[in-house]
Amino acid sequence: IPCPFGAEWLAAFANDVELLVRINPYYEFRHWKWTAKDRAGFFLRNHSNERDLEASLTVRRPAPSVLRIEYDNGLKTATEILIEAAPQGSQLTLTDYYGGENRDQRLAEVDKSLKAWGEALHLHFVRVKRWGWLAPWRWYMRRVWTPMKPSSRRIVWMMYLITVAELFFFMFVGLIWWVEYGR
């Protein structure tokens, strides 16, 4: 996943594991609670495989450029995040690891959201590059957008678009009125 910022910025971003995971557009979190500095419990609905998952995760940093999120429940045992420098900034590589017993019989539990998560992360990086200088935008993203369900995010986005379209429509009507009757 290309990132327009340097590897140091990306590593600092990846340290906010809750934000990193919540950006996944298929995860609908019903509960998230940090139980220790590097451990959190959560309950989510994964819409990519239509399964509920209640588990705990542990965050490890095996190397400065690697973040490993290990899960204590489910077929997926870990997600590894590799951060590397790139010519235009940096890049992030997501890798899911699956283990456990009866893997062949549990294929329905496979998380199919990895590609969409990567695309959502890239879009988030682009938005931060464009709007990150604006303090109200940063506050909105952290306090309002991040805790939202993915479906709520899409609905709010559509409402923004409709509002902007209505604004332009009424401005157009006002311009016509001004041209015809304002003289």
PDB file of C-alpha atoms in Angstrom:
ATOM      1  CA  ILE A   1       0.000   0.000   0.000  1.00  0.00           C
ATOM      2  CA  PRO A   2       1.706   3.237  -1.040  1.00  0.00           C
ATOM      3  CA  CYS A   3       1.822   6.028   1.517  1.00  0.00           C
ATOM      4  CA  PRO A   4       2.737   9.642   0.657  1.00  0.00           C
ATOM      5  CA  PHE A   5       4.522  10.086   4.011  1.00  0.00           C
ATOM      6  CA  GLY A   6       7.892   8.799   5.162  1.00  0.00           C
ATOM      7  CA  ALA A   7       8.473   5.501   6.930  1.00  0.00           C
ATOM      8  CA  GLU A   8       8.781   7.232  10.327  1.00  0.00           C
ATOM      9  CA  TRP A   9       5.314   8.769   9.974  1.00  0.00           C
ATOM     10  CA  LEU A  10       3.873   5.459   8.821  1.00  0.00           C
ATOM     11  CA  ALA A  11       5.432   3.615  11.783  1.00  0.00           C
ATOM     12  CA  ALA A  12       3.932   6.160  14.184  1.00  0.00           C
ATOM     13  CA  PHE A  13       0.552   5.798  12.441  1.00  0.00           C
ATOM     14  CA  ALA A  14       0.720   1.999  12.714  1.00  0.00           C
ATOM     15  CA  ASN A  15       1.273   2.305  16.473  1.00  0.00           C
ATOM     16  CA  ASP A  16      -2.365   3.400  16.738  1.00  0.00           C
ATOM     17  CA  VAL A  17      -3.600  -0.151  16.236  1.00  0.00           C
ATOM     18  CA  GLU A  18      -7.217   0.668  17.004  1.00  0.00           C
ATOM     19  CA  LEU A  19      -7.390   3.275  14.215  1.00  0.00           C
ATOM     20  CA  LEU A  20      -5.472   0.978  11.885  1.00  0.00           C
ATOM     21  CA  VAL A  21      -7.938  -1.886  12.389  1.00  0.00           C
ATOM     22  CA  ARG A  22     -11.074   0.267  12.465  1.00  0.00           C
ATOM     23  CA  ILE A  23     -10.278   1.622   8.991  1.00  0.00           C
ATOM     24  CA  ASN A  24     -11.150  -1.832   7.601  1.00  0.00           C
ATOM     25  CA  PRO A  25     -14.473  -1.187   5.793  1.00  0.00           C
ATOM     26  CA  TYR A  26     -15.784  -4.688   6.517  1.00  0.00           C
ATOM     27  CA  TYR A  27     -15.302  -4.617  10.304  1.00  0.00           C
ATOM     28  CA  GLU A  28     -18.262  -3.421  12.340  1.00  0.00           C
ATOM     29  CA  PHE A  29     -16.993  -3.114  15.906  1.00  0.00           C
ATOM     30  CA  ARG A  30     -19.497  -3.555  18.677  1.00  0.00           C
ATOM     31  CA  HIS A  31     -16.923  -3.428  21.441  1.00  0.00           C
ATOM     32  CA  TRP A  32     -13.245  -2.457  21.765  1.00  0.00           C
ATOM     33  CA  LYS A  33     -11.411  -2.168  25.055  1.00  0.00           C
ATOM     34  CA  TRP A  34      -7.720  -1.902  25.832  1.00  0.00           C
ATOM     35  CA  THR A  35      -6.923  -4.274  28.704  1.00  0.00           C
ATOM     36  CA  ALA A  36      -3.194  -3.508  28.777  1.00  0.00           C
ATOM     37  CA  LYS A  37      -0.749  -1.327  26.852  1.00  0.00           C
ATOM     38  CA  ASP A  38      -0.314  -3.968  24.146  1.00  0.00           C
ATOM     39  CA  ARG A  39      -3.531  -6.000  24.550  1.00  0.00           C
ATOM     40  CA  ALA A  40      -7.145  -5.281  23.586  1.00  0.00           C
ATOM     41  CA  GLY A  41     -10.396  -7.204  23.613  1.00  0.00           C
ATOM     42  CA  PHE A  42     -12.982  -6.706  20.905  1.00  0.00           C
ATOM     43  CA  PHE A  43     -16.207  -7.991  19.438  1.00  0.00           C
ATOM     44  CA  LEU A  44     -16.870  -7.369  15.765  1.00  0.00           C
ATOM     45  CA  ARG A  45     -19.021  -8.390  12.847  1.00  0.00           C
ATOM     46  CA  ASN A  46     -16.890  -9.159   9.791  1.00  0.00           C
ATOM     47  CA  HIS A  47     -19.078  -8.435   6.777  1.00  0.00           C
ATOM     48  CA  SER A  48     -16.602 -10.024   4.361  1.00  0.00           C
ATOM     49  CA  ASN A  49     -17.432 -13.491   5.686  1.00  0.00           C
ATOM     50  CA  GLU A  50     -20.613 -12.621   7.634  1.00  0.00           C
ATOM     51  CA  ARG A  51     -19.206 -13.907  10.935  1.00  0.00           C
ATOM     52  CA  ASP A  52     -19.031 -12.503  14.437  1.00  0.00           C
ATOM     53  CA  LEU A  53     -15.692 -12.626  16.209  1.00  0.00           C
ATOM     54  CA  GLU A  54     -15.005 -12.092  19.876  1.00  0.00           C
ATOM     55  CA  ALA A  55     -11.306 -12.207  20.611  1.00  0.00           C
ATOM     56  CA  SER A  56      -8.333 -10.487  22.127  1.00  0.00           C
ATOM     57  CA  LEU A  57      -5.345  -9.185  20.266  1.00  0.00           C
ATOM     58  CA  THR A  58      -1.786  -8.670  21.339  1.00  0.00           C
ATOM     59  CA  VAL A  59       0.473  -6.146  19.624  1.00  0.00           C
ATOM     60  CA  ARG A  60       4.123  -7.067  19.212  1.00  0.00           C
ATOM     61  CA  ARG A  61       6.997  -5.225  17.554  1.00  0.00           C
ATOM     62  CA  PRO A  62       9.501  -7.923  16.462  1.00  0.00           C
ATOM     63  CA  ALA A  63      11.525  -5.324  14.527  1.00  0.00           C
ATOM     64  CA  PRO A  64      11.345  -1.522  14.198  1.00  0.00           C
ATOM     65  CA  SER A  65       9.697  -1.818  10.783  1.00  0.00           C
ATOM     66  CA  VAL A  66       7.357  -4.710  11.670  1.00  0.00           C
ATOM     67  CA  LEU A  67       4.156  -4.641  13.692  1.00  0.00           C
ATOM     68  CA  ARG A  68       2.507  -7.970  14.477  1.00  0.00           C
ATOM     69  CA  ILE A  69      -1.076  -8.212  15.716  1.00  0.00           C
ATOM     70  CA  GLU A  70      -1.740 -11.669  17.174  1.00  0.00           C
ATOM     71  CA  TYR A  71      -5.271 -12.944  17.768  1.00  0.00           C
ATOM     72  CA  ASP A  72      -6.174 -15.458  20.468  1.00  0.00           C
ATOM     73  CA  ASN A  73      -9.357 -16.742  18.819  1.00  0.00           C
ATOM     74  CA  GLY A  74     -10.466 -17.644  15.323  1.00  0.00           C
ATOM     75  CA  LEU A  75      -8.806 -19.105  12.275  1.00  0.00           C
ATOM     76  CA  LYS A  76      -6.680 -16.000  11.638  1.00  0.00           C
ATOM     77  CA  THR A  77      -3.764 -16.107  14.069  1.00  0.00           C
ATOM     78  CA  ALA A  78      -1.954 -12.875  13.175  1.00  0.00           C
ATOM     79  CA  THR A  79      -1.729  -9.863  10.908  1.00  0.00           C
ATOM     80  CA  GLU A  80       1.739  -8.602  10.141  1.00  0.00           C
ATOM     81  CA  ILE A  81       2.388  -5.044   9.021  1.00  0.00           C
ATOM     82  CA  LEU A  82       5.685  -4.328   7.284  1.00  0.00           C
ATOM     83  CA  ILE A  83       6.764  -0.717   6.807  1.00  0.00           C
ATOM     84  CA  GLU A  84       9.360   0.117   4.160  1.00  0.00           C
ATOM     85  CA  ALA A  85      10.740   3.274   2.623  1.00  0.00           C
ATOM     86  CA  ALA A  86       9.739   3.899  -0.990  1.00  0.00           C
ATOM     87  CA  PRO A  87      10.716   6.482  -3.634  1.00  0.00           C
ATOM     88  CA  GLN A  88       7.517   8.516  -3.167  1.00  0.00           C
ATOM     89  CA  GLY A  89       7.281   8.171   0.629  1.00  0.00           C
ATOM     90  CA  SER A  90       6.813   4.709   2.090  1.00  0.00           C
ATOM     91  CA  GLN A  91       4.780   1.567   1.703  1.00  0.00           C
ATOM     92  CA  LEU A  92       2.871  -0.701   4.019  1.00  0.00           C
ATOM     93  CA  THR A  93       2.455  -4.433   3.453  1.00  0.00           C
ATOM     94  CA  LEU A  94      -0.343  -6.342   5.184  1.00  0.00           C
ATOM     95  CA  THR A  95      -0.055 -10.117   5.611  1.00  0.00           C
ATOM     96  CA  ASP A  96      -2.625 -12.329   7.327  1.00  0.00           C
ATOM     97  CA  TYR A  97      -1.540 -15.629   8.872  1.00  0.00           C
ATOM     98  CA  TYR A  98      -3.906 -18.517   9.387  1.00  0.00           C
ATOM     99  CA  GLY A  99      -3.357 -21.526  11.568  1.00  0.00           C
ATOM    100  CA  GLY A 100      -5.207 -23.771  13.902  1.00  0.00           C
ATOM    101  CA  GLU A 101      -6.794 -27.128  13.554  1.00  0.00           C
ATOM    102  CA  ASN A 102      -9.080 -28.249  10.719  1.00  0.00           C
ATOM    103  CA  ARG A 103      -8.130 -25.352   8.465  1.00  0.00           C
ATOM    104  CA  ASP A 104      -9.566 -27.020   5.372  1.00  0.00           C
ATOM    105  CA  GLN A 105     -12.965 -27.438   7.031  1.00  0.00           C
ATOM    106  CA  ARG A 106     -13.000 -23.840   8.306  1.00  0.00           C
ATOM    107  CA  LEU A 107     -12.539 -21.994   5.000  1.00  0.00           C
ATOM    108  CA  ALA A 108     -15.735 -19.999   5.602  1.00  0.00           C
ATOM    109  CA  GLU A 109     -13.913 -18.201   8.443  1.00  0.00           C
ATOM    110  CA  VAL A 110     -11.253 -16.751   6.136  1.00  0.00           C
ATOM    111  CA  ASP A 111     -11.242 -12.949   6.268  1.00  0.00           C
ATOM    112  CA  LYS A 112     -11.769 -11.723   2.700  1.00  0.00           C
ATOM    113  CA  SER A 113     -11.381  -8.051   3.562  1.00  0.00           C
ATOM    114  CA  LEU A 114      -7.603  -7.682   3.195  1.00  0.00           C
ATOM    115  CA  LYS A 115      -7.731  -6.034  -0.263  1.00  0.00           C
ATOM    116  CA  ALA A 116     -10.518  -3.639   0.758  1.00  0.00           C
ATOM    117  CA  TRP A 117      -8.652  -2.825   3.973  1.00  0.00           C
ATOM    118  CA  GLY A 118      -5.547  -1.944   1.966  1.00  0.00           C
ATOM    119  CA  GLU A 119      -7.554   0.290  -0.354  1.00  0.00           C
ATOM    120  CA  ALA A 120      -9.203   2.003   2.623  1.00  0.00           C
ATOM    121  CA  LEU A 121      -5.807   2.573   4.247  1.00  0.00           C
ATOM    122  CA  HIS A 122      -4.439   4.102   1.039  1.00  0.00           C
ATOM    123  CA  LEU A 123      -7.467   6.391   0.763  1.00  0.00           C
ATOM    124  CA  HIS A 124      -6.992   7.379   4.413  1.00  0.00           C
ATOM    125  CA  PHE A 125      -3.333   8.254   3.782  1.00  0.00           C
ATOM    126  CA  VAL A 126      -4.305  10.397   0.791  1.00  0.00           C
ATOM    127  CA  ARG A 127      -6.954  12.196   2.860  1.00  0.00           C
ATOM    128  CA  VAL A 128      -4.491  12.822   5.695  1.00  0.00           C
ATOM    129  CA  LYS A 129      -2.034  14.256   3.163  1.00  0.00           C
ATOM    130  CA  ARG A 130      -4.715  16.559   1.789  1.00  0.00           C
ATOM    131  CA  TRP A 131      -6.643  17.557   4.935  1.00  0.00           C
ATOM    132  CA  GLY A 132      -4.360  16.636   7.851  1.00  0.00           C
ATOM    133  CA  TRP A 133      -3.236  20.231   8.341  1.00  0.00           C
ATOM    134  CA  LEU A 134      -6.800  21.167   9.364  1.00  0.00           C
ATOM    135  CA  ALA A 135      -7.354  20.664  13.120  1.00  0.00           C
ATOM    136  CA  PRO A 136     -11.195  20.304  12.912  1.00  0.00           C
ATOM    137  CA  TRP A 137     -10.776  17.624  10.248  1.00  0.00           C
ATOM    138  CA  ARG A 138      -8.327  15.680  12.468  1.00  0.00           C
ATOM    139  CA  TRP A 139     -10.741  15.971  15.397  1.00  0.00           C
ATOM    140  CA  TYR A 140     -13.678  14.792  13.259  1.00  0.00           C
ATOM    141  CA  MET A 141     -11.748  11.821  11.887  1.00  0.00           C
ATOM    142  CA  ARG A 142     -10.569  10.691  15.320  1.00  0.00           C
ATOM    143  CA  ARG A 143     -13.670  11.372  17.439  1.00  0.00           C
ATOM    144  CA  VAL A 144     -16.542  10.929  14.972  1.00  0.00           C
ATOM    145  CA  TRP A 145     -15.489   9.014  11.846  1.00  0.00           C
ATOM    146  CA  THR A 146     -13.275   6.335  13.447  1.00  0.00           C
ATOM    147  CA  PRO A 147     -15.901   5.025  15.927  1.00  0.00           C
ATOM    148  CA  MET A 148     -18.620   4.893  13.223  1.00  0.00           C
ATOM    149  CA  LYS A 149     -19.778   1.670  11.652  1.00  0.00           C
ATOM    150  CA  PRO A 150     -18.661   1.380   8.006  1.00  0.00           C
ATOM    151  CA  SER A 151     -22.264   1.616   6.788  1.00  0.00           C
ATOM    152  CA  SER A 152     -22.718   4.832   8.790  1.00  0.00           C
ATOM    153  CA  ARG A 153     -19.593   6.269   7.156  1.00  0.00           C
ATOM    154  CA  ARG A 154     -21.055   5.605   3.712  1.00  0.00           C
ATOM    155  CA  ILE A 155     -24.421   7.118   4.686  1.00  0.00           C
ATOM    156  CA  VAL A 156     -22.775  10.260   6.083  1.00  0.00           C
ATOM    157  CA  TRP A 157     -20.694  10.584   2.902  1.00  0.00           C
ATOM    158  CA  MET A 158     -23.849  10.367   0.762  1.00  0.00           C
ATOM    159  CA  MET A 159     -25.533  12.981   2.970  1.00  0.00           C
ATOM    160  CA  TYR A 160     -22.549  15.307   2.479  1.00  0.00           C
ATOM    161  CA  LEU A 161     -22.782  14.874  -1.299  1.00  0.00           C
ATOM    162  CA  ILE A 162     -26.536  15.478  -1.323  1.00  0.00           C
ATOM    163  CA  THR A 163     -26.108  18.589   0.833  1.00  0.00           C
ATOM    164  CA  VAL A 164     -23.458  19.997  -1.500  1.00  0.00           C
ATOM    165  CA  ALA A 165     -25.675  19.251  -4.538  1.00  0.00           C
ATOM    166  CA  GLU A 166     -28.631  20.984  -2.849  1.00  0.00           C
ATOM    167  CA  LEU A 167     -26.455  23.985  -2.016  1.00  0.00           C
ATOM    168  CA  PHE A 168     -25.354  24.364  -5.637  1.00  0.00           C
ATOM    169  CA  PHE A 169     -28.943  23.909  -6.845  1.00  0.00           C
ATOM    170  CA  PHE A 170     -30.251  26.679  -4.584  1.00  0.00           C
ATOM    171  CA  MET A 171     -27.326  28.920  -5.500  1.00  0.00           C
ATOM    172  CA  PHE A 172     -28.194  28.347  -9.172  1.00  0.00           C
ATOM    173  CA  VAL A 173     -31.874  29.165  -8.511  1.00  0.00           C
ATOM    174  CA  GLY A 174     -30.790  32.284  -6.601  1.00  0.00           C
ATOM    175  CA  LEU A 175     -28.547  33.335  -9.481  1.00  0.00           C
ATOM    176  CA  ILE A 176     -31.416  32.946 -11.952  1.00  0.00           C
ATOM    177  CA  TRP A 177     -33.726  34.946  -9.685  1.00  0.00           C
ATOM    178  CA  TRP A 178     -31.082  37.675  -9.318  1.00  0.00           C
ATOM    179  CA  VAL A 179     -30.502  37.843 -13.089  1.00  0.00           C
ATOM    180  CA  GLU A 180     -34.248  37.915 -13.930  1.00  0.00           C
ATOM    181  CA  TYR A 181     -35.747  39.941 -11.078  1.00  0.00           C
ATOM    182  CA  GLY A 182     -32.875  41.594  -9.318  1.00  0.00           C
ATOM    183  CA  ARG A 183     -32.324  44.320 -11.895  1.00  0.00           C
TER     184      ARG A 183
END
